[in-house]
Short mmCIF file of C-alpha atoms and ligand atoms in Angstrom, two decimals:
data_model
loop_
_atom_site.label_atom_id
_atom_site.label_comp_id
_atom_site.label_asym_id
_atom_site.label_seq_id
_atom_site.Cartn_x
_atom_site.Cartn_y
_atom_site.Cartn_z
CA MET A 1 15.83 24.07 14.08
CA THR A 2 17.53 24.50 11.91
CA ASP A 3 18.96 22.50 10.28
CA ARG A 4 22.33 22.50 7.30
CA ALA A 5 22.99 23.38 4.27
CA SER A 6 22.61 20.30 2.21
CA ALA A 7 23.34 19.72 -1.20
CA THR A 8 20.65 17.31 -2.08
CA ARG A 9 16.21 18.35 -2.86
CA VAL A 10 13.89 16.28 -1.72
CA ILE A 11 10.49 15.93 -3.26
CA PHE A 12 8.20 14.28 -0.90
CA LEU A 13 4.84 12.49 -2.31
CA GLY A 14 1.95 12.54 0.41
CA GLY A 15 -1.06 11.29 0.58
CA LEU A 16 -2.81 7.77 1.53
CA GLY A 17 -1.44 4.82 -0.12
CA ARG A 18 -4.19 4.06 -3.39
CA SER A 19 -3.77 7.70 -5.09
CA GLY A 20 -0.67 7.54 -7.29
CA THR A 21 2.55 8.02 -5.57
CA THR A 22 3.87 4.79 -7.05
CA LEU A 23 3.33 5.78 -9.84
CA LEU A 24 3.84 9.43 -10.20
CA GLU A 25 7.53 8.82 -8.51
CA ARG A 26 8.69 6.83 -11.55
CA LEU A 27 7.24 9.58 -14.54
CA LEU A 28 9.82 11.83 -12.24
CA ALA A 29 12.76 10.03 -11.24
CA GLU A 30 12.08 10.01 -15.60
CA LEU A 31 14.21 13.87 -15.42
CA PRO A 32 17.02 14.10 -15.84
CA GLY A 33 18.87 14.11 -11.81
CA VAL A 34 15.94 12.70 -10.09
CA VAL A 35 16.61 9.57 -8.10
CA ALA A 36 13.35 7.79 -7.27
CA LEU A 37 14.57 6.04 -3.41
CA GLY A 38 10.69 5.29 -2.76
CA GLU A 39 9.25 4.29 0.48
CA VAL A 40 12.34 5.22 2.92
CA VAL A 41 9.68 5.03 5.59
CA HIS A 42 9.85 1.58 5.00
CA LEU A 43 13.34 0.85 4.24
CA TRP A 44 14.18 0.76 7.81
CA SER A 45 11.96 -2.67 8.14
CA ARG A 46 11.25 -4.28 4.71
CA GLY A 47 14.94 -3.07 3.35
CA VAL A 48 17.26 -3.22 5.99
CA LEU A 49 15.84 -6.25 8.07
CA ALA A 50 13.60 -8.09 6.50
CA GLY A 51 15.83 -8.20 2.50
CA GLU A 52 12.68 -7.21 0.76
CA PRO A 53 14.12 -6.89 -3.50
CA CYS A 54 14.47 -3.69 -4.35
CA GLY A 55 12.30 -2.28 -7.52
CA CYS A 56 15.87 -3.11 -9.95
CA GLY A 57 14.91 -6.89 -8.99
CA ALA A 58 18.47 -7.50 -6.68
CA ALA A 59 17.65 -8.60 -2.75
CA PHE A 60 18.61 -4.93 -1.03
CA ALA A 61 21.44 -6.78 0.43
CA ALA A 62 22.61 -7.13 -3.38
CA CYS A 63 22.07 -4.25 -4.93
CA ASP A 64 24.77 -1.91 -5.50
CA PHE A 65 22.86 1.46 -5.17
CA TRP A 66 21.65 0.22 -1.82
CA ARG A 67 25.00 -1.11 -0.29
CA GLN A 68 26.51 1.85 -1.92
CA VAL A 69 23.91 4.38 0.13
CA GLY A 70 24.56 2.50 3.35
CA ARG A 71 27.84 2.73 3.54
CA ALA A 72 28.33 6.58 2.78
CA ALA A 73 25.41 7.00 5.03
CA PHE A 74 26.04 4.78 8.96
CA GLY A 75 29.04 2.30 7.21
CA GLY A 76 26.74 -0.25 6.49
CA TRP A 77 23.58 -0.99 7.19
CA ARG A 78 23.76 -3.24 10.87
CA PRO A 79 19.79 -4.43 11.49
CA SER A 80 20.96 -1.23 14.82
CA VAL A 81 20.55 1.25 13.08
CA ALA A 82 17.68 0.26 11.39
CA GLU A 83 16.42 -0.92 14.92
CA ARG A 84 16.95 2.95 16.48
CA VAL A 85 15.35 4.39 13.67
CA LEU A 86 11.99 2.49 14.49
CA ALA A 87 12.09 2.24 17.76
CA LEU A 88 13.31 6.77 17.23
CA ARG A 89 9.79 6.54 14.60
CA GLN A 90 7.08 4.69 17.14
CA ARG A 91 8.34 8.23 19.52
CA VAL A 92 7.82 10.57 16.63
CA ASP A 93 7.07 9.54 14.05
CA ARG A 94 3.39 9.53 14.25
CA THR A 95 0.06 11.19 12.92
CA HIS A 96 -1.17 11.53 16.13
CA ARG A 97 1.73 13.79 16.99
CA MET A 98 0.79 15.89 13.79
CA GLY A 99 1.08 19.55 14.49
CA ARG A 100 2.51 19.46 17.42
CA ILE A 101 6.16 17.43 16.45
CA ALA A 102 8.73 19.14 19.04
CA HIS A 103 10.76 16.21 20.40
CA PRO A 104 13.97 15.97 21.94
CA ASP A 105 14.45 12.52 18.94
CA LEU A 106 13.20 14.26 16.33
CA ALA A 107 16.65 15.41 15.13
CA GLU A 108 18.38 12.75 15.53
CA TYR A 109 15.47 11.05 13.78
CA ALA A 110 15.02 13.38 10.42
CA ARG A 111 18.55 12.80 10.57
CA ALA A 112 18.59 9.91 9.49
CA TYR A 113 16.78 10.14 6.21
CA ARG A 114 19.14 12.89 5.47
CA ARG A 115 22.15 10.52 5.44
CA VAL A 116 20.60 8.24 3.12
CA TYR A 117 19.09 11.24 1.36
CA GLU A 118 22.25 13.09 0.65
CA ALA A 119 24.16 9.72 0.76
CA THR A 120 22.09 8.70 -2.65
CA GLY A 121 24.86 11.15 -4.37
CA ALA A 122 21.81 12.54 -6.86
CA PRO A 123 20.39 16.42 -6.60
CA VAL A 124 17.22 15.53 -6.65
CA VAL A 125 15.65 12.72 -4.63
CA ILE A 126 12.06 11.42 -4.28
CA ASP A 127 11.25 9.77 -0.56
CA SER A 128 7.70 8.21 -1.94
CA SER A 129 6.87 7.02 2.00
CA LYS A 130 2.93 9.25 1.51
CA HIS A 131 3.18 9.96 5.76
CA ALA A 132 1.68 13.87 6.24
CA SER A 133 3.44 13.58 10.03
CA LEU A 134 7.23 11.45 7.87
CA ALA A 135 6.83 15.20 6.28
CA HIS A 136 6.14 16.76 9.20
CA CYS A 137 8.83 15.39 10.87
CA LEU A 138 10.66 16.34 8.19
CA VAL A 139 9.80 20.45 7.68
CA ALA A 140 10.01 20.69 11.82
CA ALA A 141 13.43 19.99 11.27
CA GLY A 142 13.61 22.29 9.29
CA MET A 143 14.53 20.53 6.29
CA ASP A 144 15.12 21.45 3.02
CA VAL A 145 11.85 19.56 1.19
CA ARG A 146 9.23 19.66 -1.47
CA VAL A 147 6.14 18.37 -0.47
CA VAL A 148 3.75 16.62 -3.99
CA HIS A 149 0.31 16.61 -2.70
CA VAL A 150 -1.48 13.59 -4.43
CA VAL A 151 -4.72 13.50 -4.46
CA ARG A 152 -7.53 10.40 -5.79
CA ASP A 153 -11.22 10.62 -5.80
CA PRO A 154 -12.30 8.83 -2.05
CA ARG A 155 -14.61 5.94 -4.13
CA ALA A 156 -12.03 4.92 -6.12
CA VAL A 157 -9.31 4.54 -3.58
CA ALA A 158 -11.45 2.85 -1.08
CA HIS A 159 -11.95 0.60 -3.87
CA SER A 160 -8.41 0.11 -4.29
CA TRP A 161 -8.35 -1.02 -0.47
CA ARG A 162 -10.59 -3.97 -0.30
CA ARG A 163 -9.21 -5.27 -3.19
CA THR A 164 -6.62 -8.81 -2.30
CA VAL A 165 -3.70 -8.38 -4.56
CA GLU A 166 -0.24 -10.21 -4.13
CA ARG A 167 2.25 -8.64 -3.25
CA PRO A 168 5.19 -9.98 -4.87
CA GLU A 169 8.33 -9.06 -2.41
CA ASP A 170 6.53 -12.08 -1.07
CA GLY A 171 3.52 -13.23 -2.30
CA ARG A 172 1.30 -12.37 0.67
CA PRO A 173 -1.97 -10.70 0.24
CA MET A 174 -0.94 -6.27 0.72
CA THR A 175 -3.10 -4.99 3.60
CA ARG A 176 -6.59 -4.62 2.68
CA TRP A 177 -9.03 -2.06 4.26
CA GLY A 178 -12.73 -1.74 4.62
CA PRO A 179 -15.21 1.86 3.34
CA LEU A 180 -15.15 3.06 7.03
CA ARG A 181 -11.42 2.74 7.27
CA THR A 182 -10.01 4.06 3.94
CA SER A 183 -12.44 7.18 4.92
CA LEU A 184 -10.44 8.18 8.02
CA HIS A 185 -7.13 6.99 7.03
CA TRP A 186 -7.84 8.95 4.15
CA THR A 187 -9.15 12.26 5.42
CA ALA A 188 -5.95 12.16 8.44
CA GLN A 189 -3.62 11.71 5.63
CA ASN A 190 -5.49 14.59 3.74
CA ALA A 191 -6.14 17.04 6.21
CA GLY A 192 -2.18 16.41 7.63
CA LEU A 193 -0.96 17.92 3.75
CA GLU A 194 -3.39 21.04 4.39
CA LEU A 195 -1.91 21.30 7.79
CA LEU A 196 1.34 21.75 6.93
CA ALA A 197 0.92 23.14 3.74
CA ARG A 198 -1.55 26.55 6.13
CA GLN A 199 2.18 26.18 8.29
CA GLY A 200 3.98 27.20 5.50
CA ALA A 201 5.51 24.31 4.16
CA ARG A 202 6.19 24.29 -0.19
CA VAL A 203 2.92 22.15 -0.52
CA THR A 204 1.78 21.92 -3.71
CA ARG A 205 -1.64 19.40 -4.84
CA VAL A 206 -1.36 16.79 -7.75
CA ARG A 207 -4.22 15.25 -8.43
CA TYR A 208 -4.13 11.35 -9.96
CA GLU A 209 -6.61 11.70 -12.51
CA ASP A 210 -5.40 14.65 -14.00
CA LEU A 211 -1.68 12.82 -13.60
CA VAL A 212 -3.44 10.00 -16.02
CA ALA A 213 -4.96 12.20 -18.59
CA ASP A 214 -2.94 15.02 -18.93
CA PRO A 215 0.17 13.91 -17.74
CA GLU A 216 2.42 15.85 -19.64
CA PRO A 217 0.94 19.78 -18.26
CA THR A 218 0.58 17.94 -15.04
CA LEU A 219 4.29 17.00 -15.49
CA THR A 220 5.54 19.82 -15.97
CA ALA A 221 3.57 22.38 -13.83
CA LEU A 222 4.80 19.91 -10.93
CA ALA A 223 8.52 20.18 -12.50
CA GLY A 224 7.83 23.84 -11.80
CA PHE A 225 6.88 24.19 -9.06
CA LEU A 226 9.70 21.39 -8.17
CA GLY A 227 12.31 23.77 -9.30
CA LEU A 228 13.27 21.04 -11.56
CA ASP A 229 15.56 22.47 -15.33
CA VAL A 230 13.23 20.31 -17.92
CA PRO A 231 13.89 21.11 -21.01
CA GLY A 232 11.54 18.47 -22.41
CA LEU A 233 9.58 14.78 -21.32
CA PRO A 234 11.49 12.68 -24.27
CA PHE A 235 9.40 9.95 -22.18
CA LEU A 236 5.89 10.27 -22.68
CA GLU A 237 4.18 10.05 -25.83
CA GLY A 238 0.48 11.29 -25.18
CA THR A 239 -0.29 9.32 -22.88
CA THR A 240 2.14 6.08 -22.27
CA ALA A 241 5.00 6.60 -20.89
CA ARG A 242 8.45 4.84 -20.57
CA LEU A 243 9.94 3.72 -17.62
CA GLY A 244 13.57 2.74 -17.00
CA PRO A 245 14.66 0.73 -13.58
CA ALA A 246 14.61 2.37 -10.04
CA HIS A 247 16.06 1.76 -7.10
CA THR A 248 13.22 2.15 -4.42
CA ALA A 249 13.61 1.16 -1.71
CA SER A 250 9.82 -0.23 -0.75
CA GLY A 251 6.27 0.30 -2.46
CA ASN A 252 2.98 -0.47 -4.47
CA PRO A 253 4.34 -3.98 -6.55
CA MET A 254 4.16 -0.80 -10.41
CA ARG A 255 7.69 0.39 -8.76
CA PHE A 256 9.11 -3.09 -10.57
CA GLN A 257 7.07 -2.82 -13.45
CA VAL A 258 9.38 -1.24 -16.68
CA GLY A 259 8.89 -0.45 -20.13
CA GLY A 260 5.73 1.25 -22.35
CA ILE A 261 2.99 2.17 -19.32
CA ARG A 262 -0.58 3.24 -20.96
CA LEU A 263 -1.37 5.98 -17.86
CA ARG A 264 -5.40 5.77 -17.71
CA CYS A 265 -7.95 6.35 -14.92
CA ASP A 266 -8.70 3.80 -13.11
CA ASP A 267 -12.61 4.42 -12.26
CA SER A 268 -13.74 0.50 -12.09
CA TRP A 269 -14.69 2.13 -8.47
CA ARG A 270 -18.22 3.06 -10.34
CA SER A 271 -19.25 -0.87 -11.11
CA GLY A 272 -17.00 -2.67 -8.63
CA LEU A 273 -18.20 -0.23 -5.11
CA PRO A 274 -21.10 -1.14 -3.52
CA VAL A 275 -23.33 1.31 -3.47
CA ARG A 276 -23.72 0.46 0.27
CA ASP A 277 -19.70 1.27 0.38
CA ARG A 278 -20.00 4.18 -2.07
CA ARG A 279 -22.47 6.45 -0.14
CA LEU A 280 -20.72 6.03 2.91
CA VAL A 281 -16.66 6.91 2.08
CA THR A 282 -18.89 9.61 -0.14
CA ALA A 283 -20.82 11.05 3.33
CA LEU A 284 -17.03 10.16 5.03
CA THR A 285 -14.52 12.10 2.84
CA TRP A 286 -16.74 15.36 3.51
CA PRO A 287 -16.10 18.02 2.96
CA LEU A 288 -11.84 17.76 1.61
CA ARG A 289 -13.70 15.32 -1.39
CA VAL A 290 -15.04 18.39 -2.43
CA ARG A 291 -12.62 20.76 -1.75
CA TYR A 292 -10.93 18.70 -4.04
CA GLY A 293 -12.81 18.58 -7.24
CA TYR A 294 -14.86 15.70 -6.14
CA ARG A 295 -18.54 17.00 -6.54
CA GLU A 296 -20.17 14.07 -8.14
CA VAL A 297 -22.30 12.12 -5.81
CA ALA A 298 -22.55 8.34 -6.37
CA ALA A 299 -25.60 6.97 -5.77
ZN1 ZN B 1 18.52 -1.54 -6.40
#
């Protein structure tokens, strides 16, 4: 199954949540011609159906950017469009289906995403949906997708999932996971993206720790892989980045942040993650943890 040629190139950010994908998306969106869309996988339920705010601060239905995208893609954001995509997602886009993705509904499901991407009119879009299963769907449907696989020390990821964080969208707490669950998801998502690379998809890997420690060389190398013509990174000054607003449909609370931000490695897990949890995560995330350079065995 091959897709027709598209003028829009898609950068898909993959990895487990709390690995720095939102930060990377915001930094890449500062490059000329690149537009960040946030987690398009959640656009249907959180944006179209629930009306949660866009990254620009406007309610989804009131955001001019998304209004125009909806009109161009589907003749408007009718709830039935979102409900159809969510029904297709249930059948096609599942973690346990990765690697045997062929399904009669795959083409229709991927077409909905392609319509959103193309309706932006941007030469390059970023979808930070993260889920490896969606990356498999888009690639299997023949779309021109370059996948950036973002990894982070699983102890730091587990520490982040334990924390209570309020969702700025509705004031409710974000989902929390224990260390066992985080370890299993960390392995499943990373293994899913490894599989995609082995199947010949264009996948490159970025470590969160390298991005925040050395943003300029990391972003320059990444832009090269993505085929982006980058004359310079004027929004970066050392480890400080200046971010403009982005019309992200869904994602981590950091998507609302604008202005100067200091990039620094959040390693609060070293003092904040209980030893028992640390040992559990260290053991359960082997061998991928070691493959990604997180060799330190925390005592
Ligand atoms: Zn907006």
